Short mmCIF file of C-alpha atoms in Angstrom, two decimals:
data_model
loop_
_atom_site.label_atom_id
_atom_site.label_comp_id
_atom_site.label_asym_id
_atom_site.label_seq_id
_atom_site.Cartn_x
_atom_site.Cartn_y
_atom_site.Cartn_z
CA GLN A 3 -13.01 -33.48 -15.32
CA LEU A 4 -11.61 -32.53 -12.56
CA GLN A 5 -13.71 -29.23 -10.10
CA LEU A 6 -12.71 -27.41 -6.71
CA GLN A 7 -15.22 -25.45 -5.16
CA GLU A 8 -14.45 -23.73 -1.54
CA SER A 9 -18.27 -22.96 0.49
CA GLY A 10 -18.87 -21.46 4.11
CA PRO A 11 -19.49 -18.60 5.71
CA GLY A 12 -18.87 -15.08 3.52
CA LEU A 13 -18.78 -13.45 6.41
CA VAL A 14 -17.03 -13.68 9.91
CA ARG A 15 -16.87 -11.88 13.66
CA PRO A 16 -13.82 -10.64 14.52
CA SER A 17 -11.95 -13.15 17.28
CA GLU A 18 -13.98 -15.91 15.44
CA THR A 19 -12.98 -18.96 12.90
CA LEU A 20 -13.09 -18.43 9.92
CA SER A 21 -13.88 -22.07 8.26
CA LEU A 22 -14.60 -23.45 4.82
CA THR A 23 -14.61 -26.65 2.87
CA CYS A 24 -13.17 -27.71 -0.51
CA THR A 25 -15.07 -30.26 -2.45
CA VAL A 26 -13.57 -31.72 -5.09
CA SER A 27 -15.08 -33.79 -7.32
CA GLY A 28 -13.81 -35.74 -10.43
CA GLY A 29 -11.41 -37.08 -8.96
CA SER A 30 -9.51 -38.30 -5.27
CA ILE A 31 -8.79 -36.81 -2.84
CA SER A 32 -6.98 -39.69 -2.02
CA SER A 33 -4.20 -40.58 -4.64
CA ASN A 34 -0.92 -40.68 -3.62
CA THR A 35 0.19 -38.68 -5.92
CA TYR A 36 -1.74 -35.13 -5.08
CA TYR A 37 -1.84 -32.42 -2.16
CA TRP A 38 -4.67 -30.11 -1.48
CA GLY A 39 -4.05 -26.27 -1.13
CA TRP A 40 -5.22 -22.75 0.42
CA LEU A 41 -4.01 -20.06 -0.63
CA ARG A 42 -5.86 -16.61 -0.37
CA GLN A 43 -5.78 -12.90 -2.35
CA PRO A 44 -6.74 -10.00 -0.19
CA PRO A 45 -8.22 -7.86 -1.54
CA GLY A 46 -6.48 -5.74 -4.52
CA LYS A 47 -2.80 -7.84 -3.59
CA GLY A 48 -1.16 -10.02 -5.01
CA LEU A 49 -1.56 -14.44 -3.88
CA GLU A 50 -0.09 -15.69 -0.79
CA TRP A 51 -0.35 -19.26 -0.20
CA ILE A 52 -1.34 -20.48 2.99
CA GLY A 53 -1.07 -24.58 3.63
CA SER A 54 -1.21 -28.02 2.27
CA ILE A 55 -2.33 -31.75 2.95
CA PHE A 56 -1.39 -35.05 2.09
CA TYR A 57 -4.13 -37.79 1.16
CA SER A 58 -2.55 -39.20 4.52
CA GLY A 59 -3.49 -35.88 6.36
CA SER A 60 -0.10 -34.74 6.55
CA ALA A 61 0.42 -30.79 5.95
CA TYR A 62 2.67 -27.74 6.78
CA TYR A 63 1.54 -24.45 6.81
CA ASN A 64 3.02 -20.97 6.49
CA PRO A 65 5.09 -19.88 9.07
CA SER A 66 2.96 -16.73 9.18
CA LEU A 67 -0.41 -18.08 9.59
CA GLN A 68 0.95 -20.90 11.16
CA SER A 69 -0.52 -20.99 14.87
CA ARG A 70 -3.54 -19.92 13.48
CA VAL A 71 -4.37 -22.56 10.60
CA THR A 72 -5.48 -26.47 10.26
CA ILE A 73 -6.03 -28.21 7.33
CA SER A 74 -7.51 -31.17 6.89
CA ILE A 75 -9.30 -34.46 4.94
CA ALA A 76 -12.92 -35.26 6.17
CA THR A 77 -13.76 -38.70 6.20
CA SER A 78 -15.66 -38.44 3.35
CA ARG A 79 -12.02 -37.88 1.48
CA THR A 80 -14.01 -36.24 -1.27
CA GLN A 81 -13.56 -32.24 0.91
CA PHE A 82 -10.80 -31.16 2.69
CA SER A 83 -10.81 -28.33 5.17
CA LEU A 84 -8.99 -24.90 6.30
CA ASN A 85 -9.87 -23.47 9.70
CA LEU A 86 -7.77 -19.99 11.14
CA THR A 87 -8.84 -19.33 14.50
CA SER A 88 -8.59 -15.38 16.17
CA VAL A 89 -9.43 -13.57 12.41
CA THR A 90 -9.17 -9.40 12.23
CA ALA A 91 -9.63 -7.13 9.38
CA ALA A 92 -5.87 -8.38 7.85
CA ASP A 93 -7.61 -11.79 6.87
CA THR A 94 -10.65 -10.67 5.28
CA ALA A 95 -9.51 -12.03 1.22
CA VAL A 96 -10.79 -14.38 -1.65
CA TYR A 97 -9.73 -17.88 -0.49
CA TYR A 98 -9.13 -20.46 -3.13
CA CYS A 99 -8.09 -24.26 -2.62
CA ALA A 100 -6.77 -25.71 -5.56
CA ARG A 101 -4.48 -29.42 -6.50
CA ASP A 102 -0.66 -29.56 -6.49
CA PRO A 103 -0.02 -32.64 -8.09
CA ALA A 104 3.82 -32.28 -5.97
CA ARG A 105 6.09 -34.41 -8.41
CA TRP A 106 9.42 -33.50 -8.23
CA THR A 107 8.48 -30.09 -8.05
CA HIS A 108 5.13 -28.10 -6.89
CA TYR A 109 2.29 -26.49 -8.42
CA PHE A 110 -1.28 -25.78 -8.42
CA ASP A 111 -3.03 -26.62 -11.22
CA TYR A 112 -6.73 -26.65 -10.31
CA TRP A 113 -7.85 -24.08 -8.41
CA GLY A 114 -11.82 -23.22 -6.80
CA GLN A 115 -13.42 -19.83 -8.17
CA GLY A 116 -12.77 -18.68 -4.87
CA ALA A 117 -14.67 -17.55 -2.73
CA LEU A 118 -15.20 -13.96 -0.37
CA VAL A 119 -14.56 -14.35 3.10
CA THR A 120 -14.99 -10.66 5.22
CA VAL A 121 -14.33 -10.23 8.56
CA SER A 122 -15.97 -7.37 9.91
CA SER A 123 -18.04 -7.05 13.36
CA ASP B 8 11.38 -16.09 3.54
CA THR B 9 11.69 -15.70 0.48
CA GLN B 10 10.46 -12.76 -1.76
CA MET B 11 10.00 -12.59 -5.26
CA THR B 12 9.84 -9.36 -7.18
CA GLN B 13 8.66 -8.84 -10.60
CA SER B 14 8.98 -6.03 -12.76
CA PRO B 15 7.15 -4.62 -14.84
CA SER B 16 4.10 -3.76 -12.09
CA SER B 17 2.12 -2.09 -15.31
CA LEU B 18 2.84 -2.67 -18.49
CA SER B 19 1.18 -1.43 -21.55
CA ALA B 20 1.00 -3.32 -25.76
CA SER B 21 -0.30 -3.59 -28.29
CA VAL B 22 -2.18 -7.38 -29.86
CA GLY B 23 1.12 -8.99 -31.77
CA GLU B 24 2.90 -7.39 -29.74
CA ARG B 25 6.30 -9.62 -27.31
CA VAL B 26 6.17 -8.71 -23.80
CA THR B 27 8.35 -9.80 -21.71
CA ILE B 28 8.57 -10.04 -17.69
CA THR B 29 10.86 -10.26 -15.52
CA CYS B 30 11.07 -12.26 -11.75
CA ARG B 31 13.75 -12.18 -9.20
CA ALA B 32 13.70 -14.66 -6.00
CA SER B 33 15.71 -12.94 -3.27
CA GLN B 34 17.67 -16.45 -3.47
CA SER B 35 18.62 -19.05 -5.58
CA ILE B 36 15.69 -21.10 -5.89
CA SER B 37 17.19 -23.69 -8.86
CA ARG B 38 14.52 -23.67 -11.01
CA TYR B 39 11.49 -23.88 -8.80
CA LEU B 40 9.39 -21.29 -9.95
CA ASN B 41 6.10 -21.47 -11.78
CA TRP B 42 3.52 -18.46 -14.07
CA TYR B 43 0.26 -18.05 -13.58
CA GLN B 44 -2.92 -15.73 -15.20
CA GLN B 45 -5.53 -14.25 -12.99
CA LYS B 46 -7.78 -12.61 -15.06
CA PRO B 47 -10.82 -10.42 -12.91
CA GLY B 48 -12.38 -12.37 -10.52
CA LYS B 49 -11.61 -15.75 -12.18
CA ALA B 50 -9.27 -17.70 -9.96
CA PRO B 51 -5.43 -17.42 -11.57
CA LYS B 52 -3.98 -20.28 -14.18
CA LEU B 53 -1.13 -21.74 -13.85
CA LEU B 54 0.60 -21.35 -17.14
CA ILE B 55 4.73 -22.86 -16.50
CA TYR B 56 5.59 -24.55 -14.27
CA ALA B 57 9.25 -25.49 -13.44
CA ALA B 58 10.64 -21.93 -15.03
CA SER B 59 10.10 -23.34 -18.78
CA THR B 60 7.73 -25.91 -18.11
CA LEU B 61 4.34 -25.35 -20.54
CA GLN B 62 1.17 -26.78 -18.76
CA SER B 63 -1.05 -28.87 -20.86
CA GLY B 64 -3.62 -26.29 -22.63
CA VAL B 65 -1.41 -23.49 -22.99
CA PRO B 66 -0.68 -21.55 -26.42
CA SER B 67 2.99 -22.15 -27.18
CA ARG B 68 3.26 -18.15 -27.63
CA PHE B 69 3.86 -18.72 -24.53
CA SER B 70 6.97 -19.73 -22.39
CA GLY B 71 9.72 -18.69 -19.71
CA SER B 72 13.31 -19.44 -18.83
CA GLY B 73 15.66 -19.00 -16.21
CA SER B 74 17.65 -20.17 -13.58
CA GLY B 75 18.92 -19.21 -9.82
CA THR B 76 17.79 -16.56 -9.30
CA ASP B 77 16.32 -14.56 -12.60
CA PHE B 78 13.79 -15.84 -14.50
CA THR B 79 11.37 -14.74 -17.35
CA LEU B 80 7.91 -14.66 -19.26
CA THR B 81 7.18 -14.10 -22.80
CA ILE B 82 4.54 -13.73 -24.70
CA SER B 83 5.30 -14.02 -28.85
CA GLY B 84 2.21 -12.41 -30.38
CA LEU B 85 -0.54 -10.64 -27.84
CA GLN B 86 -3.88 -12.24 -28.30
CA LEU B 87 -6.54 -9.59 -27.15
CA GLU B 88 -7.29 -13.12 -24.56
CA ASP B 89 -3.76 -12.33 -22.95
CA PHE B 90 -4.39 -9.36 -21.19
CA ALA B 91 -4.55 -10.27 -17.66
CA THR B 92 -2.40 -10.11 -14.51
CA TYR B 93 0.45 -12.53 -13.77
CA SER B 94 2.57 -14.00 -11.02
CA CYS B 95 5.62 -15.93 -10.38
CA GLN B 96 5.29 -18.40 -7.88
CA GLN B 97 8.28 -19.77 -5.51
CA THR B 98 8.24 -23.40 -4.45
CA TYR B 99 11.57 -23.63 -4.12
CA SER B 100 11.16 -23.78 0.21
CA PRO B 101 7.93 -23.11 2.03
CA PRO B 102 6.19 -20.77 2.49
CA TYR B 103 5.65 -20.32 -1.29
CA THR B 104 5.32 -16.86 -1.70
CA PHE B 105 4.15 -15.53 -5.28
CA GLY B 106 5.80 -12.48 -6.30
CA GLN B 107 2.81 -8.87 -6.72
CA GLY B 108 1.82 -9.84 -9.72
CA THR B 109 2.00 -8.11 -13.78
CA LYS B 110 -1.03 -5.91 -14.82
CA LEU B 111 -0.40 -6.73 -18.46
CA GLU B 112 -2.98 -3.82 -20.93
CA ILE B 113 -4.05 -3.13 -23.85
CA LYS B 114 -1.93 0.00 -25.18
#
């Protein structure tokens, strides 16, 4: 059974970089069938797609965040990560990693449990 | 960006009822529309993709329809475990955007 688990600091200071890692177990990031994505949900608000990465390392991002975000796959090939620079309070959210089977359409079928990241001094 | 608008924002219903939630896209998205269920403190769960394809393991009381700009999620015969927030998502073109959510509450 595929499982995803987010990890990283729960508190980040304004203007610093938010870094999260998603560990994938029960499956391989290296399969050329899947994309792997990051999404977030501010408290009490709707979901926002941040970006997705293919096993090859090719990534695409939400234009609203593109200047600040990087998604990468770790050399271990069991983890992928999110870096978001110059954070503000507006970046406070639950961050999710998820799998996209990337068939003829895109959707997220497996999700991590989520990691709350608070931006505060 | 494609804006997704759900209606209603909240809905009260009783066990056994049939309910319909609507999602409208600001431009045509063909059938690139997904539905998710989310319970408090939990990650979203995929219910339906490509407008009407039921995800494996999802009960058949959930169904989706629509194409272009107008879509619906129908739950036939509400069960207690169905009371949750439902969100639509378009994946026709990035950025993949979500509706604001519809909270389904027990009447």
